[in-house]
PDB file of C-alpha atoms in Angstrom:
ATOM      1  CA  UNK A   1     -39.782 -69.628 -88.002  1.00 72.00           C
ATOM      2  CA  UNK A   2     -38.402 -71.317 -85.161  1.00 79.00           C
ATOM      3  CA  UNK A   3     -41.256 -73.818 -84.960  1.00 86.00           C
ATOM      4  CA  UNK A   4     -41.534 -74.613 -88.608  1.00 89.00           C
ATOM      5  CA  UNK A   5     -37.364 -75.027 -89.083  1.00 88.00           C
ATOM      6  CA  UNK A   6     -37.792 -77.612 -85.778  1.00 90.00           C
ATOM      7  CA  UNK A   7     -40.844 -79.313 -87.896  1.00 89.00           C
ATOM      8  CA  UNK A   8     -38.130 -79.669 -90.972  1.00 90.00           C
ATOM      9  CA  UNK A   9     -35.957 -81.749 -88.643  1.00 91.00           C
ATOM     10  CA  UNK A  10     -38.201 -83.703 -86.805  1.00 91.00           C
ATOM     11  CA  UNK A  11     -39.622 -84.842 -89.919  1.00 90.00           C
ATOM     12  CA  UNK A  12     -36.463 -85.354 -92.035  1.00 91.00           C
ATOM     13  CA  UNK A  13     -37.256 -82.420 -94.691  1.00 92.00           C
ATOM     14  CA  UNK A  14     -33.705 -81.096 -93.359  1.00 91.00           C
ATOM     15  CA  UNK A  15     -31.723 -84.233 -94.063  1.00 90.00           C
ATOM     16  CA  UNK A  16     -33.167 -85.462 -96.786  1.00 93.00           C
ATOM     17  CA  UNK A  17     -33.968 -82.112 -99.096  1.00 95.00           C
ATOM     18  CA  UNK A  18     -32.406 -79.258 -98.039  1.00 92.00           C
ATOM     19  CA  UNK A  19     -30.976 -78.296 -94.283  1.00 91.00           C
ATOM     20  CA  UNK A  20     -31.815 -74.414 -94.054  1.00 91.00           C
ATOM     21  CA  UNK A  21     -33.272 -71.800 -91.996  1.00 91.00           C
ATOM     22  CA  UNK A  22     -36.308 -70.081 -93.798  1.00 94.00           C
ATOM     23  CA  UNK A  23     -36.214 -66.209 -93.659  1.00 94.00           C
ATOM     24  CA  UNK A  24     -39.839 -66.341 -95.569  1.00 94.00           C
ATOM     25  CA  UNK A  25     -43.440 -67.413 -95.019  1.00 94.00           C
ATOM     26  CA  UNK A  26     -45.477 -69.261 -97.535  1.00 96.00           C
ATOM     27  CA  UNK A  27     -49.080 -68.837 -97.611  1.00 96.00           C
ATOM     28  CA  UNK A  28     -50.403 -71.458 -99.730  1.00 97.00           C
ATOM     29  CA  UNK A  29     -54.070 -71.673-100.291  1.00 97.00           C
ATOM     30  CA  UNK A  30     -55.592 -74.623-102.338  1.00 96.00           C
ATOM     31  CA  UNK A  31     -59.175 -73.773-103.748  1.00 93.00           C
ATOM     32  CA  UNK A  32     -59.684 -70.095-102.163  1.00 89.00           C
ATOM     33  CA  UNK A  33     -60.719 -72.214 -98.782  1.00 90.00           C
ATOM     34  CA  UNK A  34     -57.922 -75.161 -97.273  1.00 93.00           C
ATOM     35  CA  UNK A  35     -54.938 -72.879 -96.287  1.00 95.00           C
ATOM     36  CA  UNK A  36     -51.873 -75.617 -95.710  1.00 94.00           C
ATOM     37  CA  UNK A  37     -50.736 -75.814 -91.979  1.00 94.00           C
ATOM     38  CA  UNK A  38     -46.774 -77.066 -91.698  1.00 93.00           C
ATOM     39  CA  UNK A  39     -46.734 -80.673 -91.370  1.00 93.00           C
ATOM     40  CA  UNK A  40     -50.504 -81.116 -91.818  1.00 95.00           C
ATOM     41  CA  UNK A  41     -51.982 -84.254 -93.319  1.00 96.00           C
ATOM     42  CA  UNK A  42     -54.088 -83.565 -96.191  1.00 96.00           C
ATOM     43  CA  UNK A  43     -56.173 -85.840 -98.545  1.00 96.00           C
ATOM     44  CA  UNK A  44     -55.155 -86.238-102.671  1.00 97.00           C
ATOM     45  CA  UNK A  45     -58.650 -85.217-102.983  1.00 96.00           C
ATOM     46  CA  UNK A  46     -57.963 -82.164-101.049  1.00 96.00           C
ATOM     47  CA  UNK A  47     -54.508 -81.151-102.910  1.00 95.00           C
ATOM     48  CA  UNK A  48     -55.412 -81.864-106.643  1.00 95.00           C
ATOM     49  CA  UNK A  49     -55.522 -78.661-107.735  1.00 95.00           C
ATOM     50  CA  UNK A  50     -52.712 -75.978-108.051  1.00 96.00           C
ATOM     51  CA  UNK A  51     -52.826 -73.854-105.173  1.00 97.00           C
ATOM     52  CA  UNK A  52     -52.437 -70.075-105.287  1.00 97.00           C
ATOM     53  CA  UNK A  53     -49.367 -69.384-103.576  1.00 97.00           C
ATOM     54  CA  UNK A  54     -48.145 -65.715-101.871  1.00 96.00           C
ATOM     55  CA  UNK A  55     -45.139 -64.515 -99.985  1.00 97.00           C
ATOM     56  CA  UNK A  56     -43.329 -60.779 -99.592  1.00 96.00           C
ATOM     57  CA  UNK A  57     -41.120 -60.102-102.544  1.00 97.00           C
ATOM     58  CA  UNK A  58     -40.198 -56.954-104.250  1.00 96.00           C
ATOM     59  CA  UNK A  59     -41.353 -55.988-107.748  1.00 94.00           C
ATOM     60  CA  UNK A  60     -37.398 -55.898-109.422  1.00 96.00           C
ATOM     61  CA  UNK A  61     -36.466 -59.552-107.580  1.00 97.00           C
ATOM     62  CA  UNK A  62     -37.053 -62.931-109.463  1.00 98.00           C
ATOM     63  CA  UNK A  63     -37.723 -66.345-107.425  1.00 98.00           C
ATOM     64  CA  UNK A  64     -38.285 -69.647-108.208  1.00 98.00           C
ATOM     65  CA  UNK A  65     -40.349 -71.903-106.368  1.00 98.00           C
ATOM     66  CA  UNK A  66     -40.657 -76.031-106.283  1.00 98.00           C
ATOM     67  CA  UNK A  67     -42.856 -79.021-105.411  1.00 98.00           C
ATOM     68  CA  UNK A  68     -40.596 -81.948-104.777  1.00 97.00           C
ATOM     69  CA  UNK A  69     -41.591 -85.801-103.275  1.00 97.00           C
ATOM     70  CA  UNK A  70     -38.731 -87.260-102.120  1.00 97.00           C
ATOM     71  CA  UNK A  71     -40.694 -90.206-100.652  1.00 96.00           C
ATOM     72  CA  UNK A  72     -41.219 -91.832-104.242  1.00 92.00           C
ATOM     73  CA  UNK A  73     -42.365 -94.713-104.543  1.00 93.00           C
ATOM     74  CA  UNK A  74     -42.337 -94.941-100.191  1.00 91.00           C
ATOM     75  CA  UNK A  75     -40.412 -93.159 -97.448  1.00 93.00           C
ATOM     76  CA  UNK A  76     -38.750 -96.237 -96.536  1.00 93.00           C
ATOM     77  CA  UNK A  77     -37.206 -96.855-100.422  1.00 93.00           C
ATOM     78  CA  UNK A  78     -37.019 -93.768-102.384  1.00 93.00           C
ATOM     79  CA  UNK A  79     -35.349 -95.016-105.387  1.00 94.00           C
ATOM     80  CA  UNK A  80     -37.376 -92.677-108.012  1.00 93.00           C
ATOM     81  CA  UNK A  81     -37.210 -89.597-104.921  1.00 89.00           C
ATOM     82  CA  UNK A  82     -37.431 -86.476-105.512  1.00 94.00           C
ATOM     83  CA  UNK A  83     -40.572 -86.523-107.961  1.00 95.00           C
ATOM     84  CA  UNK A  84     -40.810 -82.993-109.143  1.00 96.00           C
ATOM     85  CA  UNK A  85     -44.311 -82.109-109.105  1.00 96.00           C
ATOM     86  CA  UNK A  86     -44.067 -78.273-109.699  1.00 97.00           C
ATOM     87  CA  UNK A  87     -41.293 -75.990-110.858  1.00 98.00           C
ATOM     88  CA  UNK A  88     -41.568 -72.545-112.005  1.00 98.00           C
ATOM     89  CA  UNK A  89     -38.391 -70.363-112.135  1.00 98.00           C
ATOM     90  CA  UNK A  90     -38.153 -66.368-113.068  1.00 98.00           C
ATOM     91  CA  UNK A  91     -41.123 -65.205-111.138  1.00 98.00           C
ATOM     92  CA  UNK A  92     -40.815 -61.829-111.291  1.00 98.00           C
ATOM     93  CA  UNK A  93     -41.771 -60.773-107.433  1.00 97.00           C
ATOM     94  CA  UNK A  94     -44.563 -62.891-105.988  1.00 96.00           C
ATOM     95  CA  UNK A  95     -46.440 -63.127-109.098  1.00 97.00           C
ATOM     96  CA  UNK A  96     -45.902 -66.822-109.137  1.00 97.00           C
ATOM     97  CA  UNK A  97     -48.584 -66.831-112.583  1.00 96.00           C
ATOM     98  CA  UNK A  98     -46.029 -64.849-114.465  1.00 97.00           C
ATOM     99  CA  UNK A  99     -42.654 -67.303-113.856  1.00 97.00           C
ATOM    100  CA  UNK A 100     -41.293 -69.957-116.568  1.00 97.00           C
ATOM    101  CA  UNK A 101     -43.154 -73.055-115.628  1.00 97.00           C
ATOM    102  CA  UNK A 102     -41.093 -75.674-116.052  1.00 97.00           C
ATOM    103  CA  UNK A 103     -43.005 -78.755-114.790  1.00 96.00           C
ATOM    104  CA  UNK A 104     -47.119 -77.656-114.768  1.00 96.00           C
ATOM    105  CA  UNK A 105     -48.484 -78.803-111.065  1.00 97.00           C
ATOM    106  CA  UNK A 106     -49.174 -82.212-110.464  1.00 95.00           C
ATOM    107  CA  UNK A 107     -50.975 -82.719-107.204  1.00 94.00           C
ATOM    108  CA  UNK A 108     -50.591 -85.761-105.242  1.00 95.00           C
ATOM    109  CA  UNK A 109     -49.979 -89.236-106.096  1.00 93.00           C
ATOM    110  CA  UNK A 110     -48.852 -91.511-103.416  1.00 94.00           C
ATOM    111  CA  UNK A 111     -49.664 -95.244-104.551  1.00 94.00           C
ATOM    112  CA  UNK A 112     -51.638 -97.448-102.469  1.00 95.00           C
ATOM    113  CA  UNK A 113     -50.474 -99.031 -99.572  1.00 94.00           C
ATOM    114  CA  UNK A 114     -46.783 -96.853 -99.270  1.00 93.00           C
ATOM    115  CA  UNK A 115     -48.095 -94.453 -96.832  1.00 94.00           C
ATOM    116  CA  UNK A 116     -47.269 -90.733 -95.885  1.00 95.00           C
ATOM    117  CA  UNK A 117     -45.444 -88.868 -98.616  1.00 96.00           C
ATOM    118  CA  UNK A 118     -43.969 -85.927 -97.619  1.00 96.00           C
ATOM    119  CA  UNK A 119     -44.581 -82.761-100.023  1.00 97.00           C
ATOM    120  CA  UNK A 120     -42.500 -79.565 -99.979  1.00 97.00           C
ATOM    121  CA  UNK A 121     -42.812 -76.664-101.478  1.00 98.00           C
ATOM    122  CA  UNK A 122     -39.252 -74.841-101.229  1.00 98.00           C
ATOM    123  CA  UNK A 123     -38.788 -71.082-102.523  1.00 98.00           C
ATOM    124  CA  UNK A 124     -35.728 -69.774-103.779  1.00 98.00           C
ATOM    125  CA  UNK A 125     -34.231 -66.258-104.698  1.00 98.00           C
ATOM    126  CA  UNK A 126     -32.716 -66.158-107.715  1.00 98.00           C
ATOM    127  CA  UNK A 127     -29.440 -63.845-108.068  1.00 97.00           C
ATOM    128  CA  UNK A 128     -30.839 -62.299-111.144  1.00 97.00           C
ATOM    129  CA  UNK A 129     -33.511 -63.478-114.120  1.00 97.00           C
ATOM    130  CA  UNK A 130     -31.356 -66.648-115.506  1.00 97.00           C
ATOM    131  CA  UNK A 131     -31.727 -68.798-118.543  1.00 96.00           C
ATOM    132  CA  UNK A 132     -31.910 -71.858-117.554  1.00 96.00           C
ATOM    133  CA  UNK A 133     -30.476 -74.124-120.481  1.00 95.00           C
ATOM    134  CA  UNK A 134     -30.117 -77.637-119.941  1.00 94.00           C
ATOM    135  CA  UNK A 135     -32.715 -78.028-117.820  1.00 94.00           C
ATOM    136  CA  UNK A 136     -35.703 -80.256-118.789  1.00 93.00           C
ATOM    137  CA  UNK A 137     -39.472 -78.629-119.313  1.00 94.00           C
ATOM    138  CA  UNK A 138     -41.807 -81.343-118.604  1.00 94.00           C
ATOM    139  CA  UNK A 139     -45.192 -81.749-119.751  1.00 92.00           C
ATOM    140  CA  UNK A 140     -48.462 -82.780-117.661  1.00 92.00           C
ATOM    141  CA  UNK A 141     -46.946 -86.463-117.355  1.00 92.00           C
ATOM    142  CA  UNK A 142     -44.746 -88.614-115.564  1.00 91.00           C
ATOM    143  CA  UNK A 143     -41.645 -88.169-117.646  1.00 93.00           C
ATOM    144  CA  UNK A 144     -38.842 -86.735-116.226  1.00 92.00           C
ATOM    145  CA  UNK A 145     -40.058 -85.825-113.283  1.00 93.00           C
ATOM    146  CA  UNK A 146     -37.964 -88.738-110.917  1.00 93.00           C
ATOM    147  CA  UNK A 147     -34.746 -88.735-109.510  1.00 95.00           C
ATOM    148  CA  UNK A 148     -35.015 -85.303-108.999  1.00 95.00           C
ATOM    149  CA  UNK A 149     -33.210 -83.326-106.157  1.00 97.00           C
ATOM    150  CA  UNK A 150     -33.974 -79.777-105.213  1.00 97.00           C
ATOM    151  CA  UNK A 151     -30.610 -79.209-103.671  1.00 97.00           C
ATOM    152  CA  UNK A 152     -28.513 -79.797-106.877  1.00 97.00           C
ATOM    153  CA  UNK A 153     -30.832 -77.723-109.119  1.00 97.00           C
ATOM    154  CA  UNK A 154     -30.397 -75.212-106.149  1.00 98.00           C
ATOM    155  CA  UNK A 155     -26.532 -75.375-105.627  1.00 97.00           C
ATOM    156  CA  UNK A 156     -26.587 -75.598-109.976  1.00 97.00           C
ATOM    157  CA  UNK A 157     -28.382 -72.206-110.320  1.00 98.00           C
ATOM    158  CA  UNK A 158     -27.061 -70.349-107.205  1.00 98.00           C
ATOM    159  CA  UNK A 159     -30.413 -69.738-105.872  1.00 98.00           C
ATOM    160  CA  UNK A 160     -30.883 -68.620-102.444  1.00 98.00           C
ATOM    161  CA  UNK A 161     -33.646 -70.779-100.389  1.00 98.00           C
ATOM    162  CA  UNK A 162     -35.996 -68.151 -98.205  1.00 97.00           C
ATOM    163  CA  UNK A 163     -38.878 -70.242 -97.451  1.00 96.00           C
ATOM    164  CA  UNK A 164     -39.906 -73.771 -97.576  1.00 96.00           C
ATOM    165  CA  UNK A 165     -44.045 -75.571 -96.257  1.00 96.00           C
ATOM    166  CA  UNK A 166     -44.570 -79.341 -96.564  1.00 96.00           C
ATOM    167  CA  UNK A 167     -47.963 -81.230 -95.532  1.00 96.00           C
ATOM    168  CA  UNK A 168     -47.669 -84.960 -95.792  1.00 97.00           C
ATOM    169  CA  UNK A 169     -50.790 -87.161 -97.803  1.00 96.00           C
ATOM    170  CA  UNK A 170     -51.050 -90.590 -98.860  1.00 94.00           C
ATOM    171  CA  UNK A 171     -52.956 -92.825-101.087  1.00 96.00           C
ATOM    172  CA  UNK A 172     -57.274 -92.105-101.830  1.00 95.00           C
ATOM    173  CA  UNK A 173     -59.303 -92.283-104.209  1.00 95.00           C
ATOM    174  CA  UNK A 174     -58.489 -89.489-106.674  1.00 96.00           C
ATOM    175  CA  UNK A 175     -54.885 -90.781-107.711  1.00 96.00           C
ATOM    176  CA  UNK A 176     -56.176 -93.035-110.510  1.00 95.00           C
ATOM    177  CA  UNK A 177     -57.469 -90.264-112.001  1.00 94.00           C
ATOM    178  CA  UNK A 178     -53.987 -88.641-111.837  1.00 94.00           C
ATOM    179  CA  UNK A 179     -52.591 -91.412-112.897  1.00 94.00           C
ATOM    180  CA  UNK A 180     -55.127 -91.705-115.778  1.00 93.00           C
ATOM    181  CA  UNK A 181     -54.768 -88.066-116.937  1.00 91.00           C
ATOM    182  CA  UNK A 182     -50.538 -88.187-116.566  1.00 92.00           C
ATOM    183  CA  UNK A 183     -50.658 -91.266-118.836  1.00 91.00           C
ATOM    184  CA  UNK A 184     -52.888 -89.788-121.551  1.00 89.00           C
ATOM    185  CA  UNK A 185     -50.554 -87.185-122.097  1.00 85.00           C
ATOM    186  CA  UNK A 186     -47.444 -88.799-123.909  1.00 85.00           C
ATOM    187  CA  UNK A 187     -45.228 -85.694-124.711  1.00 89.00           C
ATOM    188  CA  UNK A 188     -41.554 -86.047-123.925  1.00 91.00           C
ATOM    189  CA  UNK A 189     -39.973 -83.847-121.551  1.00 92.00           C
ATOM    190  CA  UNK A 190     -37.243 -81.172-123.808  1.00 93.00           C
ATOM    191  CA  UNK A 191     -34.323 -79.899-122.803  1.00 93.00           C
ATOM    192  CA  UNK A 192     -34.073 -76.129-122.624  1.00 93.00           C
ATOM    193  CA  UNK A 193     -31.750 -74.592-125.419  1.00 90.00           C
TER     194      UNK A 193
END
């Protein structure tokens, strides 16, 4: 844990997410065969789809786990950072399938010519299963997925971070199509009641 909590700092995950010590480890496995290593630089191509994610949990705990960007639309000017590309709250355990999703998986979209992006996936106890009115469920688009920030939602709900991965990808050939099939789908994001 040492290792991956120095990684956090070195690359700014610390200061500009969340500062915290993970207790956890992530395994997260995209397509049965690329297995993400901390800090790792990974393709779009490679990271479309939504990976299948495991970690120790018991049975009677619930979790919630995130994908945030917060190097939208570049590292060096982040005005629409965080992007929230995945959020799923009141997993029971590690059955990550059986949580609220409330943003579906988006993989990743750097555009062209802004570089790295920085992708984290953070994992958070919850104190109990919570309702989580007020918050927004988004759709498979764009909206209201920007100016995001893990650490309020966190500090909002009282959730505990355990465990936190990030790889870092920028710009190829498969983001038009993820830009193509976020901009087909029009729904508005709704607030939860």
């Amino acid at each position: 844990m040492e290792s991956l909590r120095k990684s956090l700092v070195d690359n700014e995950v610390a200061k500009d997410v969340l500062d915290f010590t993970p207790s956890k480890s992530l395994n997260i496995c995209f397509d049965d065969k690329l297995t993400l290593e901390t800090n790792a630089t990974y393709t779009p191509t490679q990271v479309q789809n939504q990976p299948k994610i495991t970690y120790d949990a018991k049975d009677d705990e619930y979790y919630t786990l995130i994908k945030t960007d917060p190097d939208a639309p570049t590292r060096a000017d982040p005005k629409f950072g965080e992007w929230r590309h995945y959020l799923v709250v009141n997993i029971p355990g590690n059955k990550v399938e059986q949580g609220d999703c409330l943003s579906p998986y988006i993989g990743c979209g750097p555009p062209p010519n802004t570089g790295l992006h920085r992708y984290i996936y953070i994992l958070c106890k919850q104190p109990s299963k919570i309702h989580f009115k007020g918050e927004l469920r988004c759709h498979l688009n764009a909206d209201g997925r920007n100016n995001w920030k893990a650490a309020e939602f966190i500090k909002k709900w009282n959730l505990e971070p355990v465990a936190c991965d990030f790889f870092q990808a920028e710009y190829d050939s498969y983001v038009p199509t993820l830009y193509q099939t976020l901009s087909a789908n029009q729904e508005k994001s709704v607030e939860i009641n």
